XYZ file of C-alpha atoms in Angstrom:
333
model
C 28.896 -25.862 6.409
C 26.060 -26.528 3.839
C 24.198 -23.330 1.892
C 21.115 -22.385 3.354
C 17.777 -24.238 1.591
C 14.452 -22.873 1.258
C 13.150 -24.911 4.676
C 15.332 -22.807 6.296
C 13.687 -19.877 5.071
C 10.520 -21.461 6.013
C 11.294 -22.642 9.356
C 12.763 -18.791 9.884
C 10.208 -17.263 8.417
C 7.221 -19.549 10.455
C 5.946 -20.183 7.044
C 5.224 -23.082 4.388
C 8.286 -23.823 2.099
C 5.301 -23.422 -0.710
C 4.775 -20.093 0.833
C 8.415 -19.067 0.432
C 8.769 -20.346 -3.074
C 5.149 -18.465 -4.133
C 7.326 -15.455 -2.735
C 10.429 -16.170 -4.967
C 8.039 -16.260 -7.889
C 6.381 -13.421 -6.950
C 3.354 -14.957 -6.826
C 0.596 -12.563 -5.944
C -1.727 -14.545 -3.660
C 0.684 -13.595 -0.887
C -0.062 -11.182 1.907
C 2.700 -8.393 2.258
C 3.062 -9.140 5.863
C 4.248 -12.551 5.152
C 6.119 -11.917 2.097
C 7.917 -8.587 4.235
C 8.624 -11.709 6.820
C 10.021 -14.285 4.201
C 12.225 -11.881 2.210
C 13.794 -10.855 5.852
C 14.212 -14.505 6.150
C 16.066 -14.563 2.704
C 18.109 -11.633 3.879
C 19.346 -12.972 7.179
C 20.235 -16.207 5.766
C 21.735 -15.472 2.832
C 19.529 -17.627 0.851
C 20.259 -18.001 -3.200
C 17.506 -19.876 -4.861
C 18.474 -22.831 -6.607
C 18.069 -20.948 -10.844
C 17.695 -25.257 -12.417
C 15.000 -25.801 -9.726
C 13.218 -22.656 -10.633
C 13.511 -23.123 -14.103
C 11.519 -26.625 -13.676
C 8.798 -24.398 -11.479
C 8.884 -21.653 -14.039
C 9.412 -23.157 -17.154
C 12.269 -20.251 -17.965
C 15.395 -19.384 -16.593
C 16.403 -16.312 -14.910
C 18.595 -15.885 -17.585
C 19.121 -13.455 -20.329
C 21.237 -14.167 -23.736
C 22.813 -11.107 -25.088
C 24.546 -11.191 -28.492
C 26.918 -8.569 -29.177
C 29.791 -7.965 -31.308
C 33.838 -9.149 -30.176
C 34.957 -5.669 -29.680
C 36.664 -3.164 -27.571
C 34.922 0.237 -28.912
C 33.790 2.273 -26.037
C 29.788 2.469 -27.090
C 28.900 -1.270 -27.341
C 31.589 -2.241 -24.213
C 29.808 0.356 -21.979
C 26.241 -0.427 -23.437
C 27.497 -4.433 -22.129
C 28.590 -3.927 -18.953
C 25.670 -1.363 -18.187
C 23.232 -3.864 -19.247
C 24.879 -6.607 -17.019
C 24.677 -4.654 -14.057
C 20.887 -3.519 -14.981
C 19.829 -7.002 -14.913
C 21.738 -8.581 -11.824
C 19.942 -6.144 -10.224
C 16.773 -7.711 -11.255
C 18.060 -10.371 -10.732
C 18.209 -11.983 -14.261
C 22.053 -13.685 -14.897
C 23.624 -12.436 -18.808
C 25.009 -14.787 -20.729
C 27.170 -12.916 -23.719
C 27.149 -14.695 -27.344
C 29.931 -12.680 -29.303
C 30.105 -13.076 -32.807
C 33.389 -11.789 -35.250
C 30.768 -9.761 -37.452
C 27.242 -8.805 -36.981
C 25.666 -10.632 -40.377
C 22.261 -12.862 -40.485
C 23.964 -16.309 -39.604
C 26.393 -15.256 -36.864
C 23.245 -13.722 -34.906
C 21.547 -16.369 -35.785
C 23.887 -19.081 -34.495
C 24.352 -16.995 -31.377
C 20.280 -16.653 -30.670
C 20.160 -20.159 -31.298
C 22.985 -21.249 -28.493
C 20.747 -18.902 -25.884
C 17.788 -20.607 -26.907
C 19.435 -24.090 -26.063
C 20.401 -22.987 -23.500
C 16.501 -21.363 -22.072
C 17.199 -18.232 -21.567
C 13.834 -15.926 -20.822
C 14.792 -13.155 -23.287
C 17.638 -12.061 -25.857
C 19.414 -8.627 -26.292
C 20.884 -7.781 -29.641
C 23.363 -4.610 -29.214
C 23.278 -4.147 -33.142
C 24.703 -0.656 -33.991
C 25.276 -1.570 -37.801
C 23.407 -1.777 -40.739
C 24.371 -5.916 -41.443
C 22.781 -6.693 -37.837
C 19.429 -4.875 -39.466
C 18.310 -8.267 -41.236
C 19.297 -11.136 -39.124
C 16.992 -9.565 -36.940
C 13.941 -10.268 -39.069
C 14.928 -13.622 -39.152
C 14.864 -14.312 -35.746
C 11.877 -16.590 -34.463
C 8.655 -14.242 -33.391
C 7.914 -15.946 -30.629
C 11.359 -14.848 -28.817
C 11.007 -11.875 -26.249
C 13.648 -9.709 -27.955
C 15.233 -6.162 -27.593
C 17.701 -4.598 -29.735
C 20.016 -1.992 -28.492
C 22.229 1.131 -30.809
C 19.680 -0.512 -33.666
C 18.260 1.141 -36.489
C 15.789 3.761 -35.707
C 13.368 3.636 -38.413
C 12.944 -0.472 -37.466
C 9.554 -1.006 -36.059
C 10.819 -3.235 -33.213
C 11.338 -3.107 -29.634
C 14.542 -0.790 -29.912
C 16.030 1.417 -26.948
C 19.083 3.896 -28.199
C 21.035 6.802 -27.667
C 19.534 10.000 -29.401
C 22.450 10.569 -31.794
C 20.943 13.125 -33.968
C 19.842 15.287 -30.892
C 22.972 14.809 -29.202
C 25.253 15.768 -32.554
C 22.619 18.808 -33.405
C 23.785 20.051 -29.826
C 27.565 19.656 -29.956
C 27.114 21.367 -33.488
C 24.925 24.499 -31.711
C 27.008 24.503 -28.896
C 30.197 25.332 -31.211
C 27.979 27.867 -33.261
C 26.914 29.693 -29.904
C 30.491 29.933 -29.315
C 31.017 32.334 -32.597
C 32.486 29.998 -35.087
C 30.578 30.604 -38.918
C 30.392 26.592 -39.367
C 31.393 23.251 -38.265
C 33.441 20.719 -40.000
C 32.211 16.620 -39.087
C 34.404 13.695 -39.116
C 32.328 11.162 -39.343
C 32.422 7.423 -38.219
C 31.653 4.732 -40.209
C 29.061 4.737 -42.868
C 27.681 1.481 -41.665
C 27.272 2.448 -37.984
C 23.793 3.765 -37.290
C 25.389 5.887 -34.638
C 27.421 7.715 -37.353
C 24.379 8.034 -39.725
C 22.315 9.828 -36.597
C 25.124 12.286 -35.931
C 25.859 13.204 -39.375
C 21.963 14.040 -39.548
C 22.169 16.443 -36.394
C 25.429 18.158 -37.157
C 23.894 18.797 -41.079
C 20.489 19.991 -39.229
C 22.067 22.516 -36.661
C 23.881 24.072 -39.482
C 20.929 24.489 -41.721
C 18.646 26.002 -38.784
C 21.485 28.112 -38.142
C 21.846 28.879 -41.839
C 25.765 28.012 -41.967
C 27.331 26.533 -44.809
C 27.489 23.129 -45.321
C 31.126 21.768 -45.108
C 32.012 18.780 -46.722
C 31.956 15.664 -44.812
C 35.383 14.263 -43.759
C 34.376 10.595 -43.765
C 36.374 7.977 -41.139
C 36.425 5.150 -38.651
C 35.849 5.151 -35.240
C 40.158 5.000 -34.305
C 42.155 7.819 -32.842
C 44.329 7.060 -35.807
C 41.836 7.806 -38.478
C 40.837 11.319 -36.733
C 44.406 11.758 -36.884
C 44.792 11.619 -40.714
C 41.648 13.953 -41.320
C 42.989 16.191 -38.430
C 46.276 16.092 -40.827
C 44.024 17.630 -43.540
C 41.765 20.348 -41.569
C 45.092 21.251 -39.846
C 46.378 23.096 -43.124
C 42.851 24.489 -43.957
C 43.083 28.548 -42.026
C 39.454 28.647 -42.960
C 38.553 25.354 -40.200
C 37.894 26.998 -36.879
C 35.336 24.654 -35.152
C 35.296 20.731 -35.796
C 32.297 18.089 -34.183
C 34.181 14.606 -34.391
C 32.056 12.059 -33.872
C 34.032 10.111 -30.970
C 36.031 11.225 -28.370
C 39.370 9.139 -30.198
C 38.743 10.859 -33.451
C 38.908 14.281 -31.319
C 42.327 12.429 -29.607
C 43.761 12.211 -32.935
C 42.690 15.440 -34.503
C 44.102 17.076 -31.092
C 47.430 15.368 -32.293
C 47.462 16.559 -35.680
C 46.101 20.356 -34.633
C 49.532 20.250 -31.911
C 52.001 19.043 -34.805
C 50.627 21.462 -37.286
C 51.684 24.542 -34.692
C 47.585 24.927 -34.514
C 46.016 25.747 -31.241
C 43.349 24.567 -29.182
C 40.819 26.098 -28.951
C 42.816 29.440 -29.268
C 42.709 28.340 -33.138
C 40.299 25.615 -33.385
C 37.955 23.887 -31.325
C 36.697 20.992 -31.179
C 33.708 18.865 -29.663
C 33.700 15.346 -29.742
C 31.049 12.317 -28.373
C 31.367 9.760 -25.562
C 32.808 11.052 -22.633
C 34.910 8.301 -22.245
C 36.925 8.333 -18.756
C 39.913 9.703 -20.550
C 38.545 12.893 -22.140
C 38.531 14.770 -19.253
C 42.731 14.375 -19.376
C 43.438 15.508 -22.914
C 45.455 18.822 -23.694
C 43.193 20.691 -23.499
C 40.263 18.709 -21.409
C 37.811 17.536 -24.129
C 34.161 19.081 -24.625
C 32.068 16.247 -25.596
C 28.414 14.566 -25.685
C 27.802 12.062 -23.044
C 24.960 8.964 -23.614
C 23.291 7.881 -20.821
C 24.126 3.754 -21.223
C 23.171 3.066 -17.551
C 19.535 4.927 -18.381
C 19.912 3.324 -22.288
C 20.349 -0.363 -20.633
C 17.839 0.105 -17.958
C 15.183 0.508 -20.783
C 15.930 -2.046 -23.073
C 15.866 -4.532 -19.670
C 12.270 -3.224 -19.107
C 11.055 -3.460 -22.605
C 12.632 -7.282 -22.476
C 11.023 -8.150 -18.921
C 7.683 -6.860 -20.179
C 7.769 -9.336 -22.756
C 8.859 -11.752 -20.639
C 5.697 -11.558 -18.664
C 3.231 -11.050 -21.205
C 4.892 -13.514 -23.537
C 3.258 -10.362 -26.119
C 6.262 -8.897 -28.726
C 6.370 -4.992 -28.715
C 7.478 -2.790 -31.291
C 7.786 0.003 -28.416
C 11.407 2.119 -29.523
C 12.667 4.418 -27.098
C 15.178 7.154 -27.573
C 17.996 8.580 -24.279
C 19.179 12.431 -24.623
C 22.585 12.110 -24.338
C 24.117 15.376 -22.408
C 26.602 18.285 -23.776
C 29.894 18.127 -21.484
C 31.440 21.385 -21.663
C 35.222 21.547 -20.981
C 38.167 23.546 -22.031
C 38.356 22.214 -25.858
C 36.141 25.143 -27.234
C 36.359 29.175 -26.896
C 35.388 31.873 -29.697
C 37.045 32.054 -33.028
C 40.424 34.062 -33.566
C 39.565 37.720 -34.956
């Protein structure tokens, strides 16, 4: 049995096939009547347009290239898959260039493979510091968004508010009693970490706590377990912001080992809310992003290029939201 074709529609419909493909297009010398009449049509047939034939008509694809790094961490896997599902429902296809490392010539070599390939717009998720200048390079003309970028760039950028999301995991554990908060940090490279270093060190000042030094590490459950290691045998550590939810895993470990409890002892607040936190001993309080809302921005800025063919330098920032769980209570007296 052969796939329905757009005379089908048309026949269905009691239109022109023209008519149906000005309707595919979105073409807007179309009454709504008839287009109400041809998208039933589409509906009860279960017509797919032909994407190379409208390509030809269109002169771009309904395609998107996204360029992204290989990697498992939570943030840029979730920012993926919410952007995939953002733009099927548009319905744009995503074609995914990962590169090893986020440097000028791997984005470069992965833009260039989308543009051979004619998609309508790129994506850049580019949450480090090295991904900052490959996107200058890239050609002017290209209807670009970059996603977790740096928030100073004057470029279409859509992100997670890290700073206001850290200054309210930092506020939430100074409501809560404790005199100040210790931060382990993520990576110095990662924008992300950078943002929440600034909110954690700006709801202690408005608060006028002291300062703690910054326990620097990497974005691994085993890292936050080695700084946990070291907070564990400081008495004077009461409240600790990690910066992901796996750091918080690991400094849970190290807390347990060290006889310390939580949050009878310590608590902690980390950032993510990935599906897991909900199960650590105890239940994790943490700062959620919104990637669904994140991804559904960064497609809009991209399709508004699209159809203008006009670049923006339009940047828009998502509140994350404060998860509150069993991992914090008042200090010990």
């Amino acid at each position: 049995m052969r796939n329905p074709a757009m005379t089908d529609v048309a026949r269905l419909a009691g239109v022109s096939h023209q008519t149906v493909s000005r309707v595919l297009n979105d073409h807007p010398n179309v009454r709504e009547q008839t287009r109400s009449r041809v998208r039933a049509a589409i509906a009860e047939l279960g017509y797919r347009p032909n994407r190379a034939a409208r390509t030809l008509v269109t002169g771009r694809s309904q395609s998107i290239g996204v360029v992204t790094q290989n990697s498992t961490l939570y943030g840029p896997a979730s920012l993926l898959a919410a952007f995939e599902q953002a733009a099927a429902e548009a319905g744009f296809a995503v074609s995914v260039g990962s590169v090893s490392v986020l440097d000028r010539r791997s984005i470069a070599e992965a833009v260039a493979r989308h543009l051979d390939h004619r998609v309508a717009g790129i994506m850049v998720i580019a949450p480090v510091t090295s991904a900052n200048e490959a996107l200058d390079d890239l050609p002017a003309d290209v209807p670009l968004v970059a996603i977790d970028g740096d928030p100073r760039r004057s470029a279409a950028l859509v992100t997670v508010d890290q700073v206001t999301g850290a200054r309210d995991a930092t506020r939430h554990l100074l409501d809560a009693g404790h005199q100040t908060v210790w931060h382990v940090s993520g990576p110095a490279e990662w924008f992300d970490s950078a943002g929440r270093i600034e909110g954690w060190r700006e709801a202690l000042r408005a608060a006028g706590a002291e300062l703690p030094p910054l326990m620097p590490a990497d974005w691994t459950a085993a890292s936050g377990y080695r700084a946990g290691q070291m907070l564990a045998r400081m008495p004077e550590v009461t409240a600790i912001f990690a910066a992901n939810d796996h750091l918080a895993l690991g400094i849970l470990r190290a807390m347990s080992e060290r006889g310390r409890r939580v949050p009878e002892e310590v608590s902690i607040v980390g950032f993510d809310d990935v599906p897991e936190a909900a199960y650590f001993i105890p239940p994790l309080t943490t700062i959620r992003p919104d990637f669904g809302a994140v991804a559904r921005a960064s497609l809009a800025l991209l399709l508004e290029q699209i159809e203008s063919g006009l670049p923006t330098t339009s940047r828009q920032t998502v509140a994350p939201t404060l998860v509150s769980r069993a991992s914090v209570a008042p200090p010990p007296r």
